[in-house]
Amino acid sequence: MKITPRLSWFLFPAILLLASCANPSAPSAAAPAAVLVPASIPIWPNGAPGSEGRTSPEVVTMRTDPATPFSPPRTVPIITNINNPSITPFLPPADQATGAALVIAPGGGHSHLSVEHEGYDVARYLSAHGIACFVVKYRLSREPNSPYQLEVHSLMDVERAVRYVRAHAADWKVDPHRIGLMGFSAGGQLSLLTYTSYATPVPSTTDAIAQVDCRPDFVALMYPGGLTNPSAIPVSKDMPPAFLADAFDDPVSLNLAKFYVMLKTAGVRAELHIYDGGNEGFGMRPSTLPVSTWPDRFVAWMGAEGFLQKK
């Protein structure tokens, strides 16, 4: 089945911060701008398992975050009430496309999705470097009165997003063997679960996409949740390469460093960045701190690992 992403666009009903992709060498540059977001594509065309009878649309709320030592005050969208999980594609220009793809899972404590600085901004920047990006909107297990479970519905949505992109790789001119997964905070927890347990069956449907492999070819875990006990996480030499990033002032960074040691001991190729400041949630924001250079480091890492070679 051929999938053609819709060409319709929608405009968030406010002025958003946009990390400029006109100058890919300066990911921290940002200016107020009206931001267009591509139309999303449902990853469960017949309805997501566990969402039966829940048809209310997702809710976009504009939230003002106060200034921090890391970034100025900003007004950003957050998304809640997700009953129809989807991916939002950000495709590179045809003459710049490398064939690599990345599914991006934003964070938000499983109660909302911080789709801008942990999703759309990242996708815009990386697509300008030839990487096809797909921001996944997954169901939220800790939203008030949520019927969803983290390791069932949320996890199956992230895994489904990887399966969906791989199943339709030809439609987006993506190499099915160069599809990665990047997750921030709560999305990082789901990415970590996918990374370490992709072979474990998760309740799903029996359609053709459910049979597609959800193993990512590489992962980027950005201050991931779910690392309270790294020693309990299964690690094997067959796991794909990993890019790990956090900030020193985020308590989770110590456990991320321990996880890196576990990967290295097992013989898994990995790169770890612990920045001096930025705290949990730095995402992609305007800043003069070194942490804002992580997108450049990630692109360089992908190149060094051979994922950006055009074929």
PDB file of N, CA, C and O in Angstrom, residues 31-84:
ATOM      1  N   ALA A  31      13.852  32.936  16.432  1.00  0.00           N
ATOM      2  CA  ALA A  31      13.154  34.203  16.364  1.00  0.00           C
ATOM      3  C   ALA A  31      11.669  33.915  16.312  1.00  0.00           C
ATOM      4  O   ALA A  31      11.253  32.882  15.799  1.00  0.00           O
ATOM      5  N   PRO A  32      10.837  34.789  16.850  1.00  0.00           N
ATOM      6  CA  PRO A  32       9.407  34.566  16.784  1.00  0.00           C
ATOM      7  C   PRO A  32       8.953  34.467  15.338  1.00  0.00           C
ATOM      8  O   PRO A  32       9.329  35.275  14.497  1.00  0.00           O
ATOM      9  N   ALA A  33       8.158  33.482  15.029  1.00  0.00           N
ATOM     10  CA  ALA A  33       7.678  33.297  13.657  1.00  0.00           C
ATOM     11  C   ALA A  33       6.426  32.453  13.677  1.00  0.00           C
ATOM     12  O   ALA A  33       6.228  31.635  14.554  1.00  0.00           O
ATOM     13  N   ALA A  34       5.585  32.674  12.701  1.00  0.00           N
ATOM     14  CA  ALA A  34       4.417  31.818  12.533  1.00  0.00           C
ATOM     15  C   ALA A  34       4.905  30.514  11.927  1.00  0.00           C
ATOM     16  O   ALA A  34       5.545  30.511  10.880  1.00  0.00           O
ATOM     17  N   VAL A  35       4.637  29.400  12.589  1.00  0.00           N
ATOM     18  CA  VAL A  35       5.242  28.138  12.208  1.00  0.00           C
ATOM     19  C   VAL A  35       4.201  27.209  11.599  1.00  0.00           C
ATOM     20  O   VAL A  35       3.187  26.904  12.218  1.00  0.00           O
ATOM     21  N   LEU A  36       4.494  26.749  10.402  1.00  0.00           N
ATOM     22  CA  LEU A  36       3.640  25.763   9.761  1.00  0.00           C
ATOM     23  C   LEU A  36       4.123  24.373  10.128  1.00  0.00           C
ATOM     24  O   LEU A  36       5.327  24.111  10.170  1.00  0.00           O
ATOM     25  N   VAL A  37       3.197  23.473  10.376  1.00  0.00           N
ATOM     26  CA  VAL A  37       3.517  22.099  10.719  1.00  0.00           C
ATOM     27  C   VAL A  37       2.834  21.187   9.708  1.00  0.00           C
ATOM     28  O   VAL A  37       1.634  21.344   9.450  1.00  0.00           O
ATOM     29  N   PRO A  38       3.564  20.243   9.111  1.00  0.00           N
ATOM     30  CA  PRO A  38       2.930  19.328   8.156  1.00  0.00           C
ATOM     31  C   PRO A  38       1.776  18.564   8.791  1.00  0.00           C
ATOM     32  O   PRO A  38       1.746  18.354  10.000  1.00  0.00           O
ATOM     33  N   ALA A  39       0.844  18.148   7.973  1.00  0.00           N
ATOM     34  CA  ALA A  39      -0.283  17.357   8.465  1.00  0.00           C
ATOM     35  C   ALA A  39       0.210  16.013   8.976  1.00  0.00           C
ATOM     36  O   ALA A  39       1.126  15.404   8.418  1.00  0.00           O
ATOM     37  N   SER A  40      -0.387  15.563  10.061  1.00  0.00           N
ATOM     38  CA  SER A  40       0.006  14.282  10.642  1.00  0.00           C
ATOM     39  C   SER A  40      -0.678  13.133   9.921  1.00  0.00           C
ATOM     40  O   SER A  40      -1.704  13.307   9.259  1.00  0.00           O
ATOM     41  N   ILE A  41      -0.095  11.946  10.065  1.00  0.00           N
ATOM     42  CA  ILE A  41      -0.596  10.731   9.415  1.00  0.00           C
ATOM     43  C   ILE A  41      -0.918   9.710  10.497  1.00  0.00           C
ATOM     44  O   ILE A  41      -0.016   9.307  11.259  1.00  0.00           O
ATOM     45  N   PRO A  42      -2.151   9.274  10.625  1.00  0.00           N
ATOM     46  CA  PRO A  42      -2.477   8.262  11.648  1.00  0.00           C
ATOM     47  C   PRO A  42      -1.695   6.975  11.398  1.00  0.00           C
ATOM     48  O   PRO A  42      -1.597   6.510  10.261  1.00  0.00           O
ATOM     49  N   ILE A  43      -1.133   6.403  12.456  1.00  0.00           N
ATOM     50  CA  ILE A  43      -0.371   5.168  12.298  1.00  0.00           C
ATOM     51  C   ILE A  43      -1.229   3.928  12.543  1.00  0.00           C
ATOM     52  O   ILE A  43      -0.762   2.809  12.329  1.00  0.00           O
ATOM     53  N   TRP A  44      -2.449   4.152  12.993  1.00  0.00           N
ATOM     54  CA  TRP A  44      -3.412   3.060  13.148  1.00  0.00           C
ATOM     55  C   TRP A  44      -4.635   3.437  12.300  1.00  0.00           C
ATOM     56  O   TRP A  44      -5.625   3.943  12.834  1.00  0.00           O
ATOM     57  N   PRO A  45      -4.608   3.208  10.994  1.00  0.00           N
ATOM     58  CA  PRO A  45      -5.704   3.660  10.126  1.00  0.00           C
ATOM     59  C   PRO A  45      -7.080   3.154  10.543  1.00  0.00           C
ATOM     60  O   PRO A  45      -8.087   3.818  10.305  1.00  0.00           O
ATOM     61  N   ASN A  46      -7.129   2.009  11.193  1.00  0.00           N
ATOM     62  CA  ASN A  46      -8.406   1.441  11.629  1.00  0.00           C
ATOM     63  C   ASN A  46      -8.670   1.677  13.106  1.00  0.00           C
ATOM     64  O   ASN A  46      -9.551   1.053  13.705  1.00  0.00           O
ATOM     65  N   GLY A  47      -7.913   2.581  13.709  1.00  0.00           N
ATOM     66  CA  GLY A  47      -8.070   2.876  15.131  1.00  0.00           C
ATOM     67  C   GLY A  47      -7.050   2.132  15.968  1.00  0.00           C
ATOM     68  O   GLY A  47      -6.749   0.964  15.717  1.00  0.00           O
ATOM     69  N   ALA A  48      -6.499   2.800  16.971  1.00  0.00           N
ATOM     70  CA  ALA A  48      -5.479   2.193  17.814  1.00  0.00           C
ATOM     71  C   ALA A  48      -6.095   1.202  18.795  1.00  0.00           C
ATOM     72  O   ALA A  48      -7.122   1.495  19.424  1.00  0.00           O
ATOM     73  N   PRO A  49      -5.494   0.031  18.954  1.00  0.00           N
ATOM     74  CA  PRO A  49      -5.985  -0.925  19.950  1.00  0.00           C
ATOM     75  C   PRO A  49      -5.987  -0.298  21.342  1.00  0.00           C
ATOM     76  O   PRO A  49      -4.997   0.292  21.769  1.00  0.00           O
ATOM     77  N   GLY A  50      -7.127  -0.383  22.028  1.00  0.00           N
ATOM     78  CA  GLY A  50      -7.246   0.216  23.344  1.00  0.00           C
ATOM     79  C   GLY A  50      -7.873   1.593  23.335  1.00  0.00           C
ATOM     80  O   GLY A  50      -8.164   2.155  24.393  1.00  0.00           O
ATOM     81  N   SER A  51      -8.093   2.147  22.132  1.00  0.00           N
ATOM     82  CA  SER A  51      -8.730   3.469  22.018  1.00  0.00           C
ATOM     83  C   SER A  51     -10.160   3.375  21.498  1.00  0.00           C
ATOM     84  O   SER A  51     -10.750   4.399  21.124  1.00  0.00           O
ATOM     85  N   GLU A  52     -10.678   2.174  21.446  1.00  0.00           N
ATOM     86  CA  GLU A  52     -12.033   1.996  20.932  1.00  0.00           C
ATOM     87  C   GLU A  52     -13.028   2.873  21.704  1.00  0.00           C
ATOM     88  O   GLU A  52     -13.049   2.893  22.925  1.00  0.00           O
ATOM     89  N   GLY A  53     -13.839   3.595  20.953  1.00  0.00           N
ATOM     90  CA  GLY A  53     -14.865   4.450  21.553  1.00  0.00           C
ATOM     91  C   GLY A  53     -14.363   5.807  21.992  1.00  0.00           C
ATOM     92  O   GLY A  53     -15.156   6.645  22.429  1.00  0.00           O
ATOM     93  N   ARG A  54     -13.067   6.061  21.885  1.00  0.00           N
ATOM     94  CA  ARG A  54     -12.504   7.354  22.281  1.00  0.00           C
ATOM     95  C   ARG A  54     -12.164   8.135  21.012  1.00  0.00           C
ATOM     96  O   ARG A  54     -11.110   7.924  20.400  1.00  0.00           O
ATOM     97  N   THR A  55     -13.064   9.012  20.619  1.00  0.00           N
ATOM     98  CA  THR A  55     -12.925   9.718  19.341  1.00  0.00           C
ATOM     99  C   THR A  55     -12.691  11.217  19.498  1.00  0.00           C
ATOM    100  O   THR A  55     -12.583  11.918  18.496  1.00  0.00           O
ATOM    101  N   SER A  56     -12.623  11.711  20.721  1.00  0.00           N
ATOM    102  CA  SER A  56     -12.425  13.147  20.897  1.00  0.00           C
ATOM    103  C   SER A  56     -11.048  13.546  20.363  1.00  0.00           C
ATOM    104  O   SER A  56     -10.072  12.805  20.515  1.00  0.00           O
ATOM    105  N   PRO A  57     -10.939  14.711  19.722  1.00  0.00           N
ATOM    106  CA  PRO A  57      -9.674  15.120  19.108  1.00  0.00           C
ATOM    107  C   PRO A  57      -8.632  15.539  20.133  1.00  0.00           C
ATOM    108  O   PRO A  57      -8.956  15.867  21.279  1.00  0.00           O
ATOM    109  N   GLU A  58      -7.381  15.522  19.702  1.00  0.00           N
ATOM    110  CA  GLU A  58      -6.310  15.983  20.580  1.00  0.00           C
ATOM    111  C   GLU A  58      -6.460  17.477  20.835  1.00  0.00           C
ATOM    112  O   GLU A  58      -7.084  18.198  20.059  1.00  0.00           O
ATOM    113  N   VAL A  59      -5.873  17.935  21.925  1.00  0.00           N
ATOM    114  CA  VAL A  59      -6.006  19.326  22.353  1.00  0.00           C
ATOM    115  C   VAL A  59      -4.630  19.984  22.317  1.00  0.00           C
ATOM    116  O   VAL A  59      -3.659  19.455  22.881  1.00  0.00           O
ATOM    117  N   VAL A  60      -4.540  21.131  21.643  1.00  0.00           N
ATOM    118  CA  VAL A  60      -3.310  21.918  21.610  1.00  0.00           C
ATOM    119  C   VAL A  60      -3.491  23.121  22.533  1.00  0.00           C
ATOM    120  O   VAL A  60      -4.426  23.905  22.367  1.00  0.00           O
ATOM    121  N   THR A  61      -2.622  23.256  23.513  1.00  0.00           N
ATOM    122  CA  THR A  61      -2.675  24.362  24.479  1.00  0.00           C
ATOM    123  C   THR A  61      -1.367  25.135  24.419  1.00  0.00           C
ATOM    124  O   THR A  61      -0.285  24.536  24.387  1.00  0.00           O
ATOM    125  N   MET A  62      -1.463  26.458  24.384  1.00  0.00           N
ATOM    126  CA  MET A  62      -0.258  27.276  24.414  1.00  0.00           C
ATOM    127  C   MET A  62       0.129  27.526  25.867  1.00  0.00           C
ATOM    128  O   MET A  62      -0.696  27.953  26.678  1.00  0.00           O
ATOM    129  N   ARG A  63       1.376  27.240  26.191  1.00  0.00           N
ATOM    130  CA  ARG A  63       1.861  27.382  27.557  1.00  0.00           C
ATOM    131  C   ARG A  63       3.070  28.317  27.571  1.00  0.00           C
ATOM    132  O   ARG A  63       3.950  28.225  26.715  1.00  0.00           O
ATOM    133  N   THR A  64       3.113  29.206  28.555  1.00  0.00           N
ATOM    134  CA  THR A  64       4.255  30.101  28.694  1.00  0.00           C
ATOM    135  C   THR A  64       5.199  29.550  29.739  1.00  0.00           C
ATOM    136  O   THR A  64       4.834  29.403  30.910  1.00  0.00           O
ATOM    137  N   ASP A  65       6.415  29.229  29.313  1.00  0.00           N
ATOM    138  CA  ASP A  65       7.444  28.747  30.225  1.00  0.00           C
ATOM    139  C   ASP A  65       8.294  29.927  30.682  1.00  0.00           C
ATOM    140  O   ASP A  65       8.708  30.755  29.865  1.00  0.00           O
ATOM    141  N   PRO A  66       8.575  30.028  31.963  1.00  0.00           N
ATOM    142  CA  PRO A  66       9.377  31.150  32.454  1.00  0.00           C
ATOM    143  C   PRO A  66      10.817  31.068  31.996  1.00  0.00           C
ATOM    144  O   PRO A  66      11.293  30.019  31.547  1.00  0.00           O
ATOM    145  N   ALA A  67      11.523  32.178  32.136  1.00  0.00           N
ATOM    146  CA  ALA A  67      12.943  32.207  31.793  1.00  0.00           C
ATOM    147  C   ALA A  67      13.733  31.315  32.746  1.00  0.00           C
ATOM    148  O   ALA A  67      13.375  31.150  33.918  1.00  0.00           O
ATOM    149  N   THR A  68      14.793  30.727  32.237  1.00  0.00           N
ATOM    150  CA  THR A  68      15.708  29.924  33.035  1.00  0.00           C
ATOM    151  C   THR A  68      17.128  30.350  32.680  1.00  0.00           C
ATOM    152  O   THR A  68      17.343  31.069  31.705  1.00  0.00           O
ATOM    153  N   PRO A  69      18.117  29.904  33.457  1.00  0.00           N
ATOM    154  CA  PRO A  69      19.500  30.200  33.066  1.00  0.00           C
ATOM    155  C   PRO A  69      19.843  29.638  31.693  1.00  0.00           C
ATOM    156  O   PRO A  69      20.777  30.082  31.043  1.00  0.00           O
ATOM    157  N   PHE A  70      19.035  28.647  31.260  1.00  0.00           N
ATOM    158  CA  PHE A  70      19.306  28.011  29.975  1.00  0.00           C
ATOM    159  C   PHE A  70      18.633  28.731  28.810  1.00  0.00           C
ATOM    160  O   PHE A  70      19.158  28.771  27.714  1.00  0.00           O
ATOM    161  N   SER A  71      17.452  29.317  29.029  1.00  0.00           N
ATOM    162  CA  SER A  71      16.714  29.888  27.907  1.00  0.00           C
ATOM    163  C   SER A  71      15.823  31.035  28.362  1.00  0.00           C
ATOM    164  O   SER A  71      15.436  31.121  29.529  1.00  0.00           O
ATOM    165  N   PRO A  72      15.462  31.927  27.438  1.00  0.00           N
ATOM    166  CA  PRO A  72      14.545  33.024  27.760  1.00  0.00           C
ATOM    167  C   PRO A  72      13.122  32.493  27.903  1.00  0.00           C
ATOM    168  O   PRO A  72      12.845  31.333  27.578  1.00  0.00           O
ATOM    169  N   PRO A  73      12.203  33.308  28.389  1.00  0.00           N
ATOM    170  CA  PRO A  73      10.804  32.863  28.464  1.00  0.00           C
ATOM    171  C   PRO A  73      10.292  32.550  27.067  1.00  0.00           C
ATOM    172  O   PRO A  73      10.728  33.150  26.081  1.00  0.00           O
ATOM    173  N   ARG A  74       9.357  31.626  26.966  1.00  0.00           N
ATOM    174  CA  ARG A  74       8.860  31.234  25.654  1.00  0.00           C
ATOM    175  C   ARG A  74       7.432  30.735  25.766  1.00  0.00           C
ATOM    176  O   ARG A  74       7.019  30.220  26.806  1.00  0.00           O
ATOM    177  N   THR A  75       6.702  30.907  24.688  1.00  0.00           N
ATOM    178  CA  THR A  75       5.346  30.388  24.588  1.00  0.00           C
ATOM    179  C   THR A  75       5.369  29.219  23.618  1.00  0.00           C
ATOM    180  O   THR A  75       5.778  29.373  22.466  1.00  0.00           O
ATOM    181  N   VAL A  76       4.956  28.069  24.099  1.00  0.00           N
ATOM    182  CA  VAL A  76       5.081  26.844  23.309  1.00  0.00           C
ATOM    183  C   VAL A  76       3.776  26.058  23.339  1.00  0.00           C
ATOM    184  O   VAL A  76       2.988  26.171  24.275  1.00  0.00           O
ATOM    185  N   PRO A  77       3.541  25.235  22.312  1.00  0.00           N
ATOM    186  CA  PRO A  77       2.363  24.373  22.323  1.00  0.00           C
ATOM    187  C   PRO A  77       2.638  23.069  23.044  1.00  0.00           C
ATOM    188  O   PRO A  77       3.739  22.519  22.964  1.00  0.00           O
ATOM    189  N   ILE A  78       1.662  22.585  23.779  1.00  0.00           N
ATOM    190  CA  ILE A  78       1.706  21.226  24.307  1.00  0.00           C
ATOM    191  C   ILE A  78       0.442  20.518  23.833  1.00  0.00           C
ATOM    192  O   ILE A  78      -0.596  21.146  23.604  1.00  0.00           O
ATOM    193  N   ILE A  79       0.538  19.214  23.653  1.00  0.00           N
ATOM    194  CA  ILE A  79      -0.581  18.434  23.124  1.00  0.00           C
ATOM    195  C   ILE A  79      -1.028  17.413  24.158  1.00  0.00           C
ATOM    196  O   ILE A  79      -0.209  16.746  24.794  1.00  0.00           O
ATOM    197  N   THR A  80      -2.335  17.311  24.335  1.00  0.00           N
ATOM    198  CA  THR A  80      -2.934  16.333  25.243  1.00  0.00           C
ATOM    199  C   THR A  80      -4.098  15.638  24.525  1.00  0.00           C
ATOM    200  O   THR A  80      -4.424  15.951  23.378  1.00  0.00           O
ATOM    201  N   ASN A  81      -4.712  14.689  25.231  1.00  0.00           N
ATOM    202  CA  ASN A  81      -5.900  13.971  24.733  1.00  0.00           C
ATOM    203  C   ASN A  81      -5.625  13.298  23.388  1.00  0.00           C
ATOM    204  O   ASN A  81      -6.375  13.454  22.428  1.00  0.00           O
ATOM    205  N   ILE A  82      -4.576  12.517  23.340  1.00  0.00           N
ATOM    206  CA  ILE A  82      -4.212  11.810  22.103  1.00  0.00           C
ATOM    207  C   ILE A  82      -4.871  10.441  22.104  1.00  0.00           C
ATOM    208  O   ILE A  82      -4.529   9.566  22.902  1.00  0.00           O
ATOM    209  N   ASN A  83      -5.824  10.273  21.224  1.00  0.00           N
ATOM    210  CA  ASN A  83      -6.517   8.992  21.066  1.00  0.00           C
ATOM    211  C   ASN A  83      -6.273   8.369  19.699  1.00  0.00           C
ATOM    212  O   ASN A  83      -6.601   7.201  19.485  1.00  0.00           O
ATOM    213  N   ASN A  84      -5.719   9.152  18.788  1.00  0.00           N
ATOM    214  CA  ASN A  84      -5.450   8.687  17.431  1.00  0.00           C
ATOM    215  C   ASN A  84      -3.970   8.937  17.133  1.00  0.00           C
ATOM    216  O   ASN A  84      -3.618   9.926  16.492  1.00  0.00           O
TER     217      ASN A  84
END
